[in-house]
Amino acid sequence: MKKRWYDYLYIFSALYLFLGLFHILFAWLGVICFITPLLISIFGGGKTYCNKYCGRGQLFELLGKKKKLSRNKPMPRFMTTKWFRYGFLIFFMIMFLNMIFATYLVFSGASSLKEGIKLLWTFRIPMKVYFAKNIFPAWVYQFAFGFYSVMLTSTLLGIITMLLYKPRSWCVYCPMGTMTHGISILKEKTHKKE
Amino acid sequence: MKAQVDTDICVACGCCAKACRRNAIQIHKGIYAVVDVEKCTGCGLCQRECPASIITLVDGRALANEKKVV
Ligand code: SF4
Ligand code: SF4
Ligand code: SF4
């Protein structure tokens, strides 16, 4: 099959993780991967983002299928249920709001910048801002650390399920995917009522 | 043999559509995958790819009848 430009977006996803290690401010770029899929589905594009443009999905496919790292086994049934998918989305959103709150505390001056990332919402990994530390207010850096933690954590979970189950198992319970799926279903329902 | 999708669990990720060499699968409005029974040869590539493992290969005639009902 002919490769299109968007079939190479996995490079962007991989590069993103490295750039973040290089300088935490690059973490802000990840906001694109949060807003674009939502906008697409809100404007009626369904899951076009997942189906075509998501570099992360492509990365898992590349590692699992092309590089044959995946066991290629079906994932446990419960992980494909709505309970699990929406439950994970809620958990993810709570942790996300938690991160926003931490950013707000720094913004309001109630707490000072905490450098470092948190993996799997638990393990603190120290990380420093080595240069360009004072161009932006502290909260900008706090958000970057928090956002990078979210991206790294979800990549890690995705890699684990990529290894254990099918390459793109993450796409079954990916919070972004669940949200765009939910939006598409809601749109269809409200559309029918009209 | 034709591919059939369990639309209740399908997350519309599009892995199946991407895998199909005959372009027989479309993602319906970002909600679920639909197999075009005319195009499907039952090769099973999509089944292998689906992360939720919800694609089953069923008898072609049964699916065609179902299509008529719809
Ligand atoms: S489900 Fe998530 S990781 Fe998978 S393609 Fe969609 S946004 Fe990307
Ligand atoms: S069984 Fe083969 S031809 Fe049929 S939809 Fe799946 S990939 Fe396409
Ligand atoms: S790969 Fe499976 S879950 Fe994804 S769209 Fe196809 S049938 Fe649905």
mmCIF file with all atom_site columns, C-alpha atoms in Angstrom, chain A residues 21 36 43 116 168:
data_model
loop_
_atom_site.group_PDB
_atom_site.id
_atom_site.type_symbol
_atom_site.label_atom_id
_atom_site.label_alt_id
_atom_site.label_comp_id
_atom_site.label_asym_id
_atom_site.label_entity_id
_atom_site.label_seq_id
_atom_site.pdbx_PDB_ins_code
_atom_site.Cartn_x
_atom_site.Cartn_y
_atom_site.Cartn_z
_atom_site.occupancy
_atom_site.B_iso_or_equiv
_atom_site.pdbx_formal_charge
_atom_site.auth_seq_id
_atom_site.auth_comp_id
_atom_site.auth_asym_id
_atom_site.auth_atom_id
_atom_site.pdbx_PDB_model_num
ATOM 1 C CA . LEU A 1 21  ? 14.339  14.594 27.877 1.00 0.00 ? 21  LEU A CA 1
ATOM 2 C CA . THR A 1 36  ? -6.410  17.851 17.629 1.00 0.00 ? 36  THR A CA 1
ATOM 3 C CA . PHE A 1 43  ? -16.468 18.750 14.263 1.00 0.00 ? 43  PHE A CA 1
ATOM 4 C CA . GLY A 1 116 ? 11.070  16.133 38.067 1.00 0.00 ? 116 GLY A CA 1
ATOM 5 C CA . ARG A 1 168 ? -2.137  -1.558 19.425 1.00 0.00 ? 168 ARG A CA 1
#
